[in-house]
Amino acid sequence: MATTVFVKKTIGGVEIAEPALTPPTLANPTLPIKPKLGTAKSKSRKREIPEGLWTKCPKCATMIFDKELDEHLKVCPKCSHHFPISARERIHSLVETCTFEEMDADMASVDVLKFSAYEGKLERDRKATLLKDAVVTGLCKIGPHRAALGVMEFGFMGGSMGSVVGEKLTRLIERGTEKQLPVIIISASGGARMQEGAFSLMQMAKTSAALAYHAQQRLPYISILTQSDYGGVMASYASLGDLILAEPGALIGFAGPRVIKDTTQAELPPGFQTAEFLVEHGLIDAIVPRNDMKQRLVEYMDFLTAGKKAAAAAS
Ligand SMILES: [Zn+2]
């Protein structure tokens, strides 16, 4: 740093010293510059907080980094709580890359009964999910097996089954029968869609009949129950699987607990509509964690299609 030269001056009889040169400005690099508030310091503090969002697990209250949650297929790494997952994410987690051939992607519901606010709700959920209705169907490959796969989207009007969901699933099952493929349907649904009234209820019979023809051909049907499954969906195809699997913590029933309690006037056992309760009482064959689902499906299909393959080889 340059030394400052001082000169002596006498003002009013008092001798004072002052710099001979004008002091350098703040821009001069030889002088330490006072950091401006709210720049360097706040930048470094920002860097300490990673970008992205955190999600609080409703079961164990752990804060989980969203990226980590996605890597675990939306399962809490600490307590294994299964968060809801979209139909597209689920398909991505199960099928071999680029093997999903989607069917009837543009089939859309019509407001036949002119039900109050139905059109608006359809429009809202189409925007939110980028789907036309509450199920995605298609043929795919899971491990070495070709299969007909239908996945319900709870985010679209609570995964409710109207005429489009019923028709898409029926076509999927019929395609499975025609191509001699196992059918897998992953349900997440509040039941039949009330806005389509009897048209929704008719889907129960239609999907069940298609499954009966599929079964006549001795082809396997695996039903997987996730999140919550109630009403007309549970009373039709969701409970007709040769094998019925469920994700941990899935809620399963026909009507909700309060309705049952009011109707039967009986005390209900705690947790009687959970997958864990129902596996012990025989409605469900196995509880399969999401991270194991693909491998387990391959093993079940190995087993369920072995007889048919042996018969084909012998003929
Ligand atoms: Zn947790």
Coordinates of C-alpha atoms and ligand atoms in Angstrom, one line a residue:
M1 CA 0.0 0.0 0.0
A2 CA 1.3 3.5 -0.9
T3 CA 2.3 5.5 2.1
T4 CA 0.4 8.7 2.5
V5 CA 2.4 11.9 2.9
F6 CA 1.1 14.3 5.5
V7 CA 1.7 18.1 5.4
K8 CA 1.4 20.4 8.4
K9 CA -1.1 23.3 8.3
T10 CA -1.9 26.0 10.8
I11 CA -5.6 26.9 11.0
G12 CA -6.6 29.5 13.6
G13 CA -3.4 29.0 15.5
V14 CA -3.8 25.3 15.8
E15 CA -1.3 23.1 14.0
I16 CA -3.0 20.1 12.2
A17 CA -1.8 17.5 9.8
E18 CA -3.7 16.4 6.7
P19 CA -2.8 14.2 3.7
A20 CA -0.9 15.9 0.9
L21 CA -2.8 13.9 -1.7
T22 CA -6.5 13.3 -2.1
P23 CA -7.3 10.0 -0.6
P24 CA -7.8 7.3 -3.2
T25 CA -11.4 6.4 -4.0
L26 CA -13.0 3.1 -2.9
A27 CA -12.5 1.8 -6.4
N28 CA -8.7 1.8 -5.8
P29 CA -7.7 -1.9 -5.3
T30 CA -5.0 -1.0 -2.9
L31 CA -7.6 -0.2 -0.2
P32 CA -9.7 -2.9 1.4
I33 CA -13.2 -2.5 0.0
K34 CA -16.1 -2.8 2.4
P35 CA -18.4 -5.6 1.2
K36 CA -21.8 -4.4 0.1
L37 CA -24.5 -5.8 2.3
G38 CA -26.7 -8.5 0.7
T39 CA -24.3 -9.6 -2.0
A40 CA -21.4 -12.0 -1.3
K41 CA -22.7 -13.2 2.1
S42 CA -26.2 -14.0 0.9
K43 CA -24.8 -15.8 -2.2
S44 CA -22.7 -18.1 -0.1
R45 CA -25.7 -18.8 2.2
K46 CA -27.9 -19.6 -0.8
R47 CA -25.3 -22.1 -2.0
E48 CA -25.7 -24.1 1.3
I49 CA -29.3 -24.8 0.5
P50 CA -29.6 -27.3 -2.4
E51 CA -32.1 -26.4 -5.1
G52 CA -35.4 -28.3 -5.3
L53 CA -38.1 -29.1 -2.8
W54 CA -38.5 -31.3 0.2
T55 CA -41.4 -33.5 1.1
K56 CA -42.3 -34.4 4.6
C57 CA -43.2 -38.1 5.1
P58 CA -46.7 -38.2 6.7
K59 CA -45.8 -41.4 8.6
C60 CA -42.3 -40.7 10.1
A61 CA -42.1 -36.9 9.6
T62 CA -38.7 -37.2 7.9
M63 CA -37.9 -34.4 5.4
I64 CA -37.0 -36.2 2.2
F65 CA -35.3 -34.5 -0.8
D66 CA -37.6 -34.8 -3.8
K67 CA -34.9 -36.2 -6.0
E68 CA -34.2 -38.9 -3.5
L69 CA -37.9 -39.7 -3.2
D70 CA -38.1 -40.1 -7.0
E71 CA -35.1 -42.4 -7.0
H72 CA -36.9 -44.6 -4.5
L73 CA -40.1 -44.7 -6.6
K74 CA -41.8 -42.4 -4.1
V75 CA -41.2 -44.7 -1.1
C76 CA -39.9 -43.1 2.1
P77 CA -36.2 -44.3 2.5
K78 CA -36.6 -44.3 6.3
C79 CA -40.0 -45.9 7.0
S80 CA -41.1 -47.3 3.6
H81 CA -44.3 -45.3 3.5
H82 CA -45.6 -45.5 -0.1
F83 CA -46.5 -42.1 -1.5
P84 CA -49.0 -41.8 -4.4
I85 CA -47.4 -42.3 -7.8
S86 CA -48.7 -41.3 -11.2
A87 CA -49.8 -43.8 -13.8
R88 CA -46.9 -42.8 -16.1
E89 CA -44.3 -43.0 -13.4
R90 CA -45.6 -46.5 -12.5
I91 CA -45.4 -47.7 -16.1
H92 CA -41.9 -46.3 -16.3
S93 CA -40.9 -48.3 -13.2
L94 CA -42.3 -51.6 -14.5
V95 CA -41.9 -52.0 -18.2
E96 CA -38.8 -52.5 -20.4
T97 CA -37.6 -49.2 -22.0
C98 CA -39.5 -48.3 -25.2
T99 CA -41.8 -51.4 -25.1
F100 CA -45.0 -49.7 -24.0
E101 CA -47.4 -49.5 -26.9
E102 CA -50.3 -47.3 -25.6
M103 CA -53.8 -48.0 -26.7
D104 CA -56.8 -45.6 -27.1
A105 CA -54.9 -42.7 -25.6
D106 CA -57.4 -40.2 -27.1
M107 CA -60.6 -41.8 -25.8
A108 CA -62.4 -39.1 -23.8
S109 CA -65.5 -39.0 -21.6
V110 CA -68.7 -37.3 -22.8
D111 CA -71.1 -35.6 -20.3
V112 CA -74.1 -37.6 -21.4
L113 CA -76.2 -36.9 -18.3
K114 CA -75.3 -33.1 -18.3
F115 CA -74.2 -33.6 -14.7
S116 CA -73.5 -30.4 -12.8
A117 CA -69.8 -29.2 -13.1
Y118 CA -68.7 -32.5 -14.7
E119 CA -67.2 -30.9 -17.8
G120 CA -65.2 -28.5 -15.7
K121 CA -63.8 -31.3 -13.5
L122 CA -62.8 -33.3 -16.6
E123 CA -61.1 -30.2 -18.1
R124 CA -59.3 -29.5 -14.8
D125 CA -57.9 -33.0 -14.4
R126 CA -57.0 -33.3 -18.1
K127 CA -54.7 -30.3 -17.6
A128 CA -53.3 -31.6 -14.3
T129 CA -52.5 -35.1 -15.4
L130 CA -52.1 -34.6 -19.2
L131 CA -54.3 -37.7 -19.6
K132 CA -57.8 -37.8 -21.2
D133 CA -59.2 -40.1 -18.5
A134 CA -58.3 -42.1 -15.4
V135 CA -56.5 -45.1 -16.9
V136 CA -53.5 -45.7 -19.2
T137 CA -53.6 -49.0 -21.1
G138 CA -51.2 -50.7 -23.5
L139 CA -49.2 -53.8 -24.4
C140 CA -45.7 -54.0 -23.1
K141 CA -42.8 -56.1 -22.0
I142 CA -42.0 -56.8 -18.3
G143 CA -38.7 -58.7 -18.0
P144 CA -39.0 -61.4 -20.7
H145 CA -42.9 -61.4 -20.7
R146 CA -45.2 -59.6 -23.1
A147 CA -48.3 -58.5 -21.2
A148 CA -51.4 -56.3 -21.4
L149 CA -51.0 -53.6 -18.8
G150 CA -53.6 -51.1 -17.5
V151 CA -52.7 -48.5 -14.8
M152 CA -55.2 -46.3 -13.1
E153 CA -54.5 -42.6 -12.3
F154 CA -55.9 -41.6 -8.9
G155 CA -55.1 -37.9 -9.8
F156 CA -57.8 -38.0 -12.4
M157 CA -61.1 -37.6 -10.5
G158 CA -60.0 -40.0 -7.8
G159 CA -59.3 -42.7 -10.4
S160 CA -63.1 -43.1 -10.8
M161 CA -64.4 -45.5 -13.4
G162 CA -66.7 -44.0 -16.0
S163 CA -67.5 -45.3 -19.5
V164 CA -64.0 -44.5 -20.8
V165 CA -62.1 -46.3 -18.0
G166 CA -64.4 -49.3 -18.5
E167 CA -64.1 -49.3 -22.3
K168 CA -60.3 -48.9 -22.3
L169 CA -59.9 -51.7 -19.8
T170 CA -62.3 -54.0 -21.7
R171 CA -60.4 -53.4 -25.0
L172 CA -57.1 -54.1 -23.2
I173 CA -58.4 -57.4 -21.8
E174 CA -59.8 -58.4 -25.2
R175 CA -56.5 -57.6 -26.8
G176 CA -54.8 -59.7 -24.2
T177 CA -57.1 -62.6 -24.9
E178 CA -56.6 -62.2 -28.7
K179 CA -52.8 -62.1 -28.3
Q180 CA -52.8 -64.8 -25.6
L181 CA -51.1 -62.5 -23.1
P182 CA -51.3 -62.1 -19.3
V183 CA -53.3 -59.1 -18.2
I184 CA -52.1 -56.9 -15.3
I185 CA -54.3 -54.1 -14.0
I186 CA -53.0 -51.7 -11.3
S187 CA -55.9 -50.1 -9.6
A188 CA -56.2 -46.9 -7.6
S189 CA -59.8 -45.8 -7.5
G190 CA -62.6 -44.4 -5.4
G191 CA -65.1 -46.5 -7.4
A192 CA -67.6 -46.0 -10.2
R193 CA -67.9 -42.4 -11.4
M194 CA -71.2 -40.9 -10.2
Q195 CA -71.3 -38.2 -12.9
E196 CA -72.0 -41.0 -15.5
G197 CA -74.5 -42.8 -13.3
A198 CA -75.7 -46.1 -14.8
F199 CA -73.1 -45.9 -17.6
S200 CA -70.4 -46.2 -15.0
L201 CA -72.1 -49.2 -13.3
M202 CA -72.4 -51.0 -16.6
Q203 CA -68.6 -51.0 -16.8
M204 CA -68.5 -53.5 -13.9
A205 CA -70.4 -56.1 -15.9
K206 CA -68.5 -55.3 -19.1
T207 CA -65.0 -55.6 -17.6
S208 CA -65.9 -58.7 -15.6
A209 CA -67.3 -60.4 -18.8
A210 CA -64.1 -59.6 -20.8
L211 CA -62.1 -61.1 -17.9
A212 CA -64.2 -64.3 -18.0
Y213 CA -63.4 -64.8 -21.7
H214 CA -59.7 -64.2 -20.9
A215 CA -59.9 -66.8 -18.1
Q216 CA -61.6 -69.3 -20.4
Q217 CA -58.4 -69.3 -22.5
R218 CA -56.5 -70.2 -19.3
L219 CA -54.6 -66.9 -19.4
P220 CA -53.4 -65.3 -16.1
Y221 CA -54.8 -62.0 -14.7
I222 CA -53.0 -60.2 -12.0
S223 CA -54.8 -57.5 -10.1
I224 CA -52.6 -55.0 -8.1
L225 CA -54.3 -52.8 -5.5
T226 CA -52.6 -49.5 -4.6
Q227 CA -53.3 -46.3 -2.7
S228 CA -57.0 -46.8 -2.1
D229 CA -59.5 -49.1 -4.0
Y230 CA -63.2 -48.9 -3.3
G231 CA -66.7 -49.2 -4.7
G232 CA -67.5 -50.4 -8.2
V233 CA -63.9 -51.0 -9.1
M234 CA -63.3 -53.2 -6.1
A235 CA -66.6 -55.0 -6.8
S236 CA -65.6 -55.8 -10.3
Y237 CA -62.2 -56.3 -12.0
A238 CA -60.0 -55.3 -9.1
S239 CA -61.1 -58.3 -7.0
L240 CA -61.2 -60.9 -9.9
G241 CA -57.4 -61.5 -10.2
D242 CA -56.1 -65.1 -10.4
L243 CA -53.5 -63.4 -8.2
I244 CA -54.4 -60.3 -6.1
L245 CA -51.4 -58.2 -4.9
A246 CA -51.4 -55.0 -2.9
E247 CA -48.9 -52.4 -2.0
P248 CA -48.1 -51.9 1.7
G249 CA -50.6 -49.6 3.4
A250 CA -53.2 -49.7 0.5
L251 CA -56.8 -49.1 1.7
I252 CA -59.3 -51.6 0.3
G253 CA -63.0 -51.9 0.7
F254 CA -66.4 -51.5 -0.8
A255 CA -67.8 -48.6 1.2
G256 CA -65.9 -46.4 3.6
P257 CA -65.7 -47.4 7.3
R258 CA -68.2 -44.8 8.5
V259 CA -70.9 -46.0 6.1
I260 CA -70.3 -49.6 7.1
K261 CA -70.4 -48.7 10.8
D262 CA -73.7 -46.8 10.4
T263 CA -75.3 -49.6 8.4
T264 CA -74.2 -52.6 10.5
Q265 CA -74.3 -50.8 13.9
A266 CA -71.3 -52.9 14.8
E267 CA -67.9 -52.1 16.2
L268 CA -65.3 -52.6 13.4
P269 CA -61.8 -54.0 14.1
P270 CA -59.0 -51.4 13.8
G271 CA -57.4 -51.2 10.4
F272 CA -59.8 -53.7 8.8
Q273 CA -59.6 -52.0 5.4
T274 CA -55.8 -52.1 5.1
A275 CA -53.9 -54.4 2.8
E276 CA -52.1 -55.8 5.9
F277 CA -55.4 -56.8 7.5
L278 CA -56.9 -58.3 4.3
V279 CA -53.8 -60.4 3.5
E280 CA -54.4 -62.2 6.8
H281 CA -58.1 -62.7 6.0
G282 CA -57.6 -64.1 2.5
L283 CA -58.8 -61.3 0.2
I284 CA -55.2 -60.5 -0.9
D285 CA -52.6 -63.1 -1.9
A286 CA -49.5 -61.0 -1.1
I287 CA -48.3 -57.6 -0.2
V288 CA -45.5 -56.5 -2.5
P289 CA -43.4 -53.3 -1.9
R290 CA -43.2 -51.0 -4.9
N291 CA -39.4 -51.5 -5.3
D292 CA -39.8 -55.3 -5.6
M293 CA -42.9 -55.2 -7.8
K294 CA -41.2 -55.6 -11.2
Q295 CA -39.1 -58.6 -10.1
R296 CA -42.1 -60.2 -8.4
L297 CA -44.3 -59.8 -11.5
V298 CA -41.7 -61.5 -13.6
E299 CA -41.5 -64.4 -11.2
Y300 CA -45.3 -64.7 -11.0
M301 CA -45.6 -64.6 -14.8
D302 CA -42.8 -67.3 -15.1
F303 CA -44.9 -69.5 -12.8
L304 CA -48.4 -68.7 -14.3
T305 CA -47.4 -69.1 -17.9
A306 CA -45.1 -72.2 -17.5
G307 CA -48.0 -74.7 -18.1
K308 CA -49.1 -72.9 -21.3
K309 CA -45.5 -72.7 -22.6
A310 CA -44.9 -76.5 -21.9
A311 CA -48.2 -77.4 -23.7
A312 CA -47.2 -75.3 -26.7
A313 CA -43.8 -76.9 -26.8
A314 CA -45.3 -80.4 -26.6
S315 CA -47.8 -79.9 -29.4
Ligands
ZN1 ZN -41.2 -42.1 6.4

